[in-house]
PDB file of C-alpha atoms in Angstrom:
ATOM      1  CA  MET Y  27     -15.651 -78.881  -3.545  1.00  0.00           C
ATOM      2  CA  SER Y  28     -13.078 -76.988  -4.647  1.00  0.00           C
ATOM      3  CA  ASP Y  29      -9.454 -77.595  -5.114  1.00  0.00           C
ATOM      4  CA  LYS Y  30      -8.706 -74.080  -4.392  1.00  0.00           C
ATOM      5  CA  PRO Y  31      -7.697 -72.518  -1.118  1.00  0.00           C
ATOM      6  CA  LYS Y  32      -9.499 -70.043   0.580  1.00  0.00           C
ATOM      7  CA  LYS Y  33      -7.695 -66.991   1.615  1.00  0.00           C
ATOM      8  CA  PRO Y  34      -7.814 -65.886   5.145  1.00  0.00           C
ATOM      9  CA  ILE Y  35     -10.572 -62.970   5.269  1.00  0.00           C
ATOM     10  CA  PHE Y  36      -7.867 -60.339   6.196  1.00  0.00           C
ATOM     11  CA  LYS Y  37      -6.420 -60.872   2.215  1.00  0.00           C
ATOM     12  CA  LYS Y  38     -10.165 -59.062   1.309  1.00  0.00           C
ATOM     13  CA  TRP Y  39     -10.400 -55.849   0.331  1.00  0.00           C
ATOM     14  CA  TRP Y  40     -14.703 -55.558   2.019  1.00  0.00           C
ATOM     15  CA  PHE Y  41     -12.572 -56.845   5.105  1.00  0.00           C
ATOM     16  CA  TRP Y  42     -10.521 -53.525   4.908  1.00  0.00           C
ATOM     17  CA  VAL Y  43     -13.790 -51.678   4.375  1.00  0.00           C
ATOM     18  CA  ILE Y  44     -16.085 -53.019   7.247  1.00  0.00           C
ATOM     19  CA  VAL Y  45     -13.104 -52.158   9.445  1.00  0.00           C
ATOM     20  CA  VAL Y  46     -11.419 -48.750   8.124  1.00  0.00           C
ATOM     21  CA  LEU Y  47     -15.034 -48.390   8.555  1.00  0.00           C
ATOM     22  CA  VAL Y  48     -15.617 -49.561  12.196  1.00  0.00           C
ATOM     23  CA  ILE Y  49     -12.373 -47.383  13.426  1.00  0.00           C
ATOM     24  CA  GLY Y  50     -13.902 -44.005  11.586  1.00  0.00           C
ATOM     25  CA  ALA Y  51     -17.069 -44.691  14.362  1.00  0.00           C
ATOM     26  CA  ILE Y  52     -15.704 -45.495  17.212  1.00  0.00           C
ATOM     27  CA  GLY Y  53     -13.247 -41.749  16.911  1.00  0.00           C
ATOM     28  CA  ALA Y  54     -16.274 -39.957  15.408  1.00  0.00           C
ATOM     29  CA  ALA Y  55     -18.638 -41.723  19.290  1.00  0.00           C
ATOM     30  CA  ALA Y  56     -15.513 -40.804  20.977  1.00  0.00           C
ATOM     31  CA  GLY Y  57     -14.668 -37.080  19.457  1.00  0.00           C
ATOM     32  CA  GLY Y  58     -18.027 -36.013  19.786  1.00  0.00           C
ATOM     33  CA  ASN Y  59     -18.567 -37.300  23.114  1.00  0.00           C
ATOM     34  CA  ASP Y  60     -19.431 -32.898  23.996  1.00  0.00           C
ATOM     35  CA  ASP Y  61     -18.461 -34.233  27.809  1.00  0.00           C
ATOM     36  CA  THR Y  62     -14.997 -33.807  27.355  1.00  0.00           C
ATOM     37  CA  PRO Y  63     -13.001 -31.053  28.243  1.00  0.00           C
ATOM     38  CA  SER Y  64     -11.754 -28.841  24.796  1.00  0.00           C
ATOM     39  CA  ALA Y  65      -8.082 -26.879  25.015  1.00  0.00           C
ATOM     40  CA  ALA Y  66      -9.069 -23.808  25.042  1.00  0.00           C
ATOM     41  CA  SER Y  67     -11.546 -24.948  28.447  1.00  0.00           C
ATOM     42  CA  GLN Y  68      -8.829 -26.760  29.859  1.00  0.00           C
ATOM     43  CA  PRO Y  69      -7.124 -24.755  32.949  1.00  0.00           C
ATOM     44  CA  PRO Y  70      -4.017 -22.854  32.163  1.00  0.00           C
ATOM     45  CA  ALA Y  71      -0.987 -24.987  33.057  1.00  0.00           C
ATOM     46  CA  GLN Y  72       1.364 -23.713  36.295  1.00  0.00           C
ATOM     47  CA  THR Y  73       4.876 -22.224  35.506  1.00  0.00           C
ATOM     48  CA  ALA Y  74       7.413 -20.802  37.037  1.00  0.00           C
ATOM     49  CA  ALA Y  75       6.995 -17.103  38.337  1.00  0.00           C
ATOM     50  CA  PRO Y  76       9.293 -13.982  36.353  1.00  0.00           C
ATOM     51  CA  THR Y  77      12.631 -13.588  37.707  1.00  0.00           C
ATOM     52  CA  PRO Y  78      12.624  -9.585  38.729  1.00  0.00           C
ATOM     53  CA  ALA Y  79      15.166  -9.239  35.687  1.00  0.00           C
ATOM     54  CA  GLN Y  80      12.329 -10.729  33.767  1.00  0.00           C
ATOM     55  CA  THR Y  81       9.819  -8.307  35.339  1.00  0.00           C
ATOM     56  CA  ALA Y  82      11.651  -5.012  34.463  1.00  0.00           C
ATOM     57  CA  ALA Y  83      12.453  -7.018  30.918  1.00  0.00           C
ATOM     58  CA  THR Y  84       8.827  -7.069  30.113  1.00  0.00           C
ATOM     59  CA  GLU Y  85       7.836  -3.348  31.346  1.00  0.00           C
ATOM     60  CA  THR Y  86      10.731  -1.919  29.552  1.00  0.00           C
ATOM     61  CA  GLU Y  87       9.517  -3.587  26.247  1.00  0.00           C
ATOM     62  CA  GLN Y  88       6.423  -2.040  27.479  1.00  0.00           C
ATOM     63  CA  ALA Y  89       6.903   0.482  28.909  1.00  0.00           C
ATOM     64  CA  GLU Y  90       8.638   1.917  25.293  1.00  0.00           C
ATOM     65  CA  PRO Y  91       7.377   1.531  21.571  1.00  0.00           C
ATOM     66  CA  SER Y  92       9.953  -0.152  19.287  1.00  0.00           C
ATOM     67  CA  ASN Y  93       9.911   3.263  17.222  1.00  0.00           C
ATOM     68  CA  ILE Y  94      12.233   5.135  20.311  1.00  0.00           C
ATOM     69  CA  PHE Y  95      15.438   5.498  20.469  1.00  0.00           C
ATOM     70  CA  HIS Y  96      18.363   7.172  22.815  1.00  0.00           C
ATOM     71  CA  VAL Y  97      21.851   8.589  22.518  1.00  0.00           C
ATOM     72  CA  GLY Y  98      24.211   5.139  20.747  1.00  0.00           C
ATOM     73  CA  ASP Y  99      21.088   3.492  18.965  1.00  0.00           C
ATOM     74  CA  THR Y 100      21.454   2.428  16.206  1.00  0.00           C
ATOM     75  CA  LEU Y 101      17.994   2.633  12.854  1.00  0.00           C
ATOM     76  CA  GLU Y 102      17.582   0.923   9.930  1.00  0.00           C
ATOM     77  CA  ALA Y 103      15.584   2.362   7.684  1.00  0.00           C
ATOM     78  CA  GLY Y 104      14.961   0.407   4.277  1.00  0.00           C
ATOM     79  CA  SER Y 105      18.671   1.257   3.043  1.00  0.00           C
ATOM     80  CA  LEU Y 106      20.249   4.035   4.943  1.00  0.00           C
ATOM     81  CA  ARG Y 107      21.453   2.540   8.175  1.00  0.00           C
ATOM     82  CA  ILE Y 108      21.398   5.286  10.529  1.00  0.00           C
ATOM     83  CA  THR Y 109      23.354   5.905  13.755  1.00  0.00           C
ATOM     84  CA  TYR Y 110      22.122   7.998  17.084  1.00  0.00           C
ATOM     85  CA  GLN Y 111      25.328   9.006  17.948  1.00  0.00           C
ATOM     86  CA  GLU Y 112      25.731  11.921  20.936  1.00  0.00           C
ATOM     87  CA  CYS Y 113      23.557  14.447  22.232  1.00  0.00           C
ATOM     88  CA  ASP Y 114      23.766  18.434  23.847  1.00  0.00           C
ATOM     89  CA  GLY Y 115      20.079  19.243  25.377  1.00  0.00           C
ATOM     90  CA  ASP Y 116      21.834  23.333  26.138  1.00  0.00           C
ATOM     91  CA  TRP Y 117      24.480  23.561  23.886  1.00  0.00           C
ATOM     92  CA  ARG Y 118      26.220  27.114  23.743  1.00  0.00           C
ATOM     93  CA  GLY Y 119      29.142  26.505  20.613  1.00  0.00           C
ATOM     94  CA  TYR Y 120      27.810  29.266  19.051  1.00  0.00           C
ATOM     95  CA  ASP Y 121      28.955  32.747  18.620  1.00  0.00           C
ATOM     96  CA  GLN Y 122      27.569  35.231  20.898  1.00  0.00           C
ATOM     97  CA  TYR Y 123      25.084  37.683  18.713  1.00  0.00           C
ATOM     98  CA  LEU Y 124      23.583  34.605  16.661  1.00  0.00           C
ATOM     99  CA  GLY Y 125      22.714  32.785  19.879  1.00  0.00           C
ATOM    100  CA  PRO Y 126      18.229  31.829  20.216  1.00  0.00           C
ATOM    101  CA  SER Y 127      16.078  34.383  21.201  1.00  0.00           C
ATOM    102  CA  ASP Y 128      15.188  35.314  24.853  1.00  0.00           C
ATOM    103  CA  GLY Y 129      13.721  32.464  27.085  1.00  0.00           C
ATOM    104  CA  ASN Y 130      14.522  29.432  24.383  1.00  0.00           C
ATOM    105  CA  ARG Y 131      17.725  27.172  24.223  1.00  0.00           C
ATOM    106  CA  VAL Y 132      19.571  25.636  21.160  1.00  0.00           C
ATOM    107  CA  VAL Y 133      19.960  21.202  21.298  1.00  0.00           C
ATOM    108  CA  ARG Y 134      22.295  19.491  19.366  1.00  0.00           C
ATOM    109  CA  VAL Y 135      22.445  15.958  18.217  1.00  0.00           C
ATOM    110  CA  TYR Y 136      24.775  14.132  15.272  1.00  0.00           C
ATOM    111  CA  PHE Y 137      23.728  12.301  13.138  1.00  0.00           C
ATOM    112  CA  VAL Y 138      25.377   9.271  11.376  1.00  0.00           C
ATOM    113  CA  PHE Y 139      23.968   7.944   7.625  1.00  0.00           C
ATOM    114  CA  GLU Y 140      25.147   5.218   6.439  1.00  0.00           C
ATOM    115  CA  ASN Y 141      23.728   3.507   2.026  1.00  0.00           C
ATOM    116  CA  VAL Y 142      23.898   0.577   3.041  1.00  0.00           C
ATOM    117  CA  GLY Y 143      21.377  -0.038   0.279  1.00  0.00           C
ATOM    118  CA  ASP Y 144      22.864  -0.174  -3.457  1.00  0.00           C
ATOM    119  CA  THR Y 145      21.149   2.091  -5.223  1.00  0.00           C
ATOM    120  CA  ASP Y 146      22.100   6.509  -3.837  1.00  0.00           C
ATOM    121  CA  GLN Y 147      20.331   7.658  -1.169  1.00  0.00           C
ATOM    122  CA  TYR Y 148      19.243  11.743  -0.575  1.00  0.00           C
ATOM    123  CA  CYS Y 149      18.840  12.222   2.684  1.00  0.00           C
ATOM    124  CA  GLY Y 150      20.522  15.008   5.708  1.00  0.00           C
ATOM    125  CA  GLY Y 151      19.677  17.669   9.193  1.00  0.00           C
ATOM    126  CA  TRP Y 152      16.467  19.096   6.791  1.00  0.00           C
ATOM    127  CA  ASP Y 153      14.305  15.470   7.318  1.00  0.00           C
ATOM    128  CA  PHE Y 154      14.163  15.713  10.875  1.00  0.00           C
ATOM    129  CA  ASP Y 155      11.213  18.218  13.252  1.00  0.00           C
ATOM    130  CA  CYS Y 156      11.591  19.203  16.104  1.00  0.00           C
ATOM    131  CA  TYR Y 157       8.962  18.695  18.870  1.00  0.00           C
ATOM    132  CA  ALA Y 158       9.954  20.276  22.196  1.00  0.00           C
ATOM    133  CA  ASP Y 159       6.780  19.000  24.913  1.00  0.00           C
ATOM    134  CA  GLY Y 160       4.872  18.518  21.907  1.00  0.00           C
ATOM    135  CA  VAL Y 161       4.753  21.440  19.881  1.00  0.00           C
ATOM    136  CA  ALA Y 162       7.429  22.245  17.245  1.00  0.00           C
ATOM    137  CA  CYS Y 163      10.446  24.399  16.928  1.00  0.00           C
ATOM    138  CA  ASP Y 164      12.361  26.284  14.825  1.00  0.00           C
ATOM    139  CA  ARG Y 165      15.629  24.343  13.493  1.00  0.00           C
ATOM    140  CA  PHE Y 166      18.947  27.090  14.801  1.00  0.00           C
ATOM    141  CA  LEU Y 167      21.077  27.919  11.801  1.00  0.00           C
ATOM    142  CA  TRP Y 168      24.004  29.049  12.058  1.00  0.00           C
ATOM    143  CA  SER Y 169      27.245  28.090   9.572  1.00  0.00           C
ATOM    144  CA  SER Y 170      29.484  25.481  10.432  1.00  0.00           C
ATOM    145  CA  ASP Y 171      31.283  22.957   8.740  1.00  0.00           C
ATOM    146  CA  ASP Y 172      29.398  20.157  10.874  1.00  0.00           C
ATOM    147  CA  SER Y 173      26.681  19.913  10.388  1.00  0.00           C
ATOM    148  CA  LEU Y 174      24.207  18.012   8.358  1.00  0.00           C
ATOM    149  CA  SER Y 175      23.601  18.443   4.994  1.00  0.00           C
ATOM    150  CA  GLN Y 176      21.691  16.946   3.026  1.00  0.00           C
ATOM    151  CA  SER Y 177      22.284  15.079   0.562  1.00  0.00           C
ATOM    152  CA  SER Y 178      22.797  12.413  -1.964  1.00  0.00           C
ATOM    153  CA  ILE Y 179      25.650   9.035  -0.805  1.00  0.00           C
ATOM    154  CA  SER Y 180      26.317   5.882  -3.297  1.00  0.00           C
ATOM    155  CA  PRO Y 181      25.975   3.080  -2.294  1.00  0.00           C
ATOM    156  CA  GLY Y 182      28.601   2.079   0.905  1.00  0.00           C
ATOM    157  CA  ARG Y 183      28.708   6.119   1.895  1.00  0.00           C
ATOM    158  CA  LYS Y 184      28.442   7.813   4.433  1.00  0.00           C
ATOM    159  CA  LEU Y 185      27.361  11.550   5.512  1.00  0.00           C
ATOM    160  CA  GLN Y 186      27.698  13.101   9.477  1.00  0.00           C
ATOM    161  CA  GLY Y 187      27.406  15.727  11.193  1.00  0.00           C
ATOM    162  CA  TYR Y 188      24.500  17.997  13.618  1.00  0.00           C
ATOM    163  CA  VAL Y 189      20.975  19.307  13.470  1.00  0.00           C
ATOM    164  CA  CYS Y 190      20.476  21.557  15.717  1.00  0.00           C
ATOM    165  CA  PHE Y 191      17.248  23.554  16.972  1.00  0.00           C
ATOM    166  CA  GLU Y 192      15.439  25.887  19.179  1.00  0.00           C
ATOM    167  CA  VAL Y 193      13.500  25.588  22.220  1.00  0.00           C
ATOM    168  CA  PRO Y 194      12.082  26.682  25.545  1.00  0.00           C
ATOM    169  CA  GLU Y 195      14.054  26.810  27.737  1.00  0.00           C
ATOM    170  CA  SER Y 196      11.644  24.898  30.176  1.00  0.00           C
ATOM    171  CA  ALA Y 197      11.517  22.115  27.996  1.00  0.00           C
ATOM    172  CA  GLU Y 198      11.032  18.876  29.147  1.00  0.00           C
ATOM    173  CA  ALA Y 199      10.388  16.671  26.915  1.00  0.00           C
ATOM    174  CA  VAL Y 200      12.498  17.089  23.391  1.00  0.00           C
ATOM    175  CA  GLU Y 201      12.236  14.945  20.649  1.00  0.00           C
ATOM    176  CA  LEU Y 202      13.300  14.648  16.750  1.00  0.00           C
ATOM    177  CA  GLU Y 203      10.844  12.917  14.686  1.00  0.00           C
ATOM    178  CA  TYR Y 204      12.165  11.247  11.342  1.00  0.00           C
ATOM    179  CA  GLU Y 205      10.216  10.058   8.914  1.00  0.00           C
ATOM    180  CA  THR Y 206      11.793   6.653   6.968  1.00  0.00           C
ATOM    181  CA  SER Y 207       9.000   5.613   4.754  1.00  0.00           C
ATOM    182  CA  PHE Y 208       7.224   8.426   1.780  1.00  0.00           C
ATOM    183  CA  TRP Y 209       4.915   6.478   1.688  1.00  0.00           C
ATOM    184  CA  THR Y 210       3.254   5.207   4.950  1.00  0.00           C
ATOM    185  CA  GLN Y 211       4.753   8.266   6.676  1.00  0.00           C
ATOM    186  CA  ASP Y 212       6.014   6.445  10.013  1.00  0.00           C
ATOM    187  CA  LYS Y 213       7.943   8.567  12.148  1.00  0.00           C
ATOM    188  CA  VAL Y 214      10.897   7.332  14.534  1.00  0.00           C
ATOM    189  CA  ILE Y 215      11.569   9.745  17.288  1.00  0.00           C
ATOM    190  CA  PHE Y 216      14.884  10.294  18.690  1.00  0.00           C
ATOM    191  CA  VAL Y 217      14.656  11.259  22.343  1.00  0.00           C
ATOM    192  CA  VAL Y 218      17.044  14.184  22.961  1.00  0.00           C
ATOM    193  CA  GLU Y 219      18.984  13.422  26.571  1.00  0.00           C
TER     194      GLU Y 219
END
């Protein structure tokens, strides 16, 4: 006989190999049972009914896409921050001899462009298109110092002024369209109210 004491069984390597294999076999057998319902087949958890305020907020979010802007809204378009400050859907401040064509009215909208980037940005009033009930409208040109010019603005600077369009008096939905990206041709809509 040997004077060497025997190692307990849990200190032998082959014991742990057997333990791991047994645990793996039990896990595989339990996970492979087709009678166990999967998460997909479980009934959904019950949730509390939404409040009227939550329902109204959800309907508003679903009803209006994120590319629609109203007076007071600000658009972040790359290096430009564009604020839709005011709107007059039936502006009459023009000279009586230079007014719109018969059956038309003038919409006048005020924007502020701010360059929040690191390089000069080219922007201005000619970047907008107008649609009345889905039909393209002409720009209303008049000589004024407060019209939104087309120019380059330096970082940290602003450009502001009015854009005017001639639309039919009967038009119900008037929108200004602005292209936020030349490459993707993504557009946003400023609703004339």
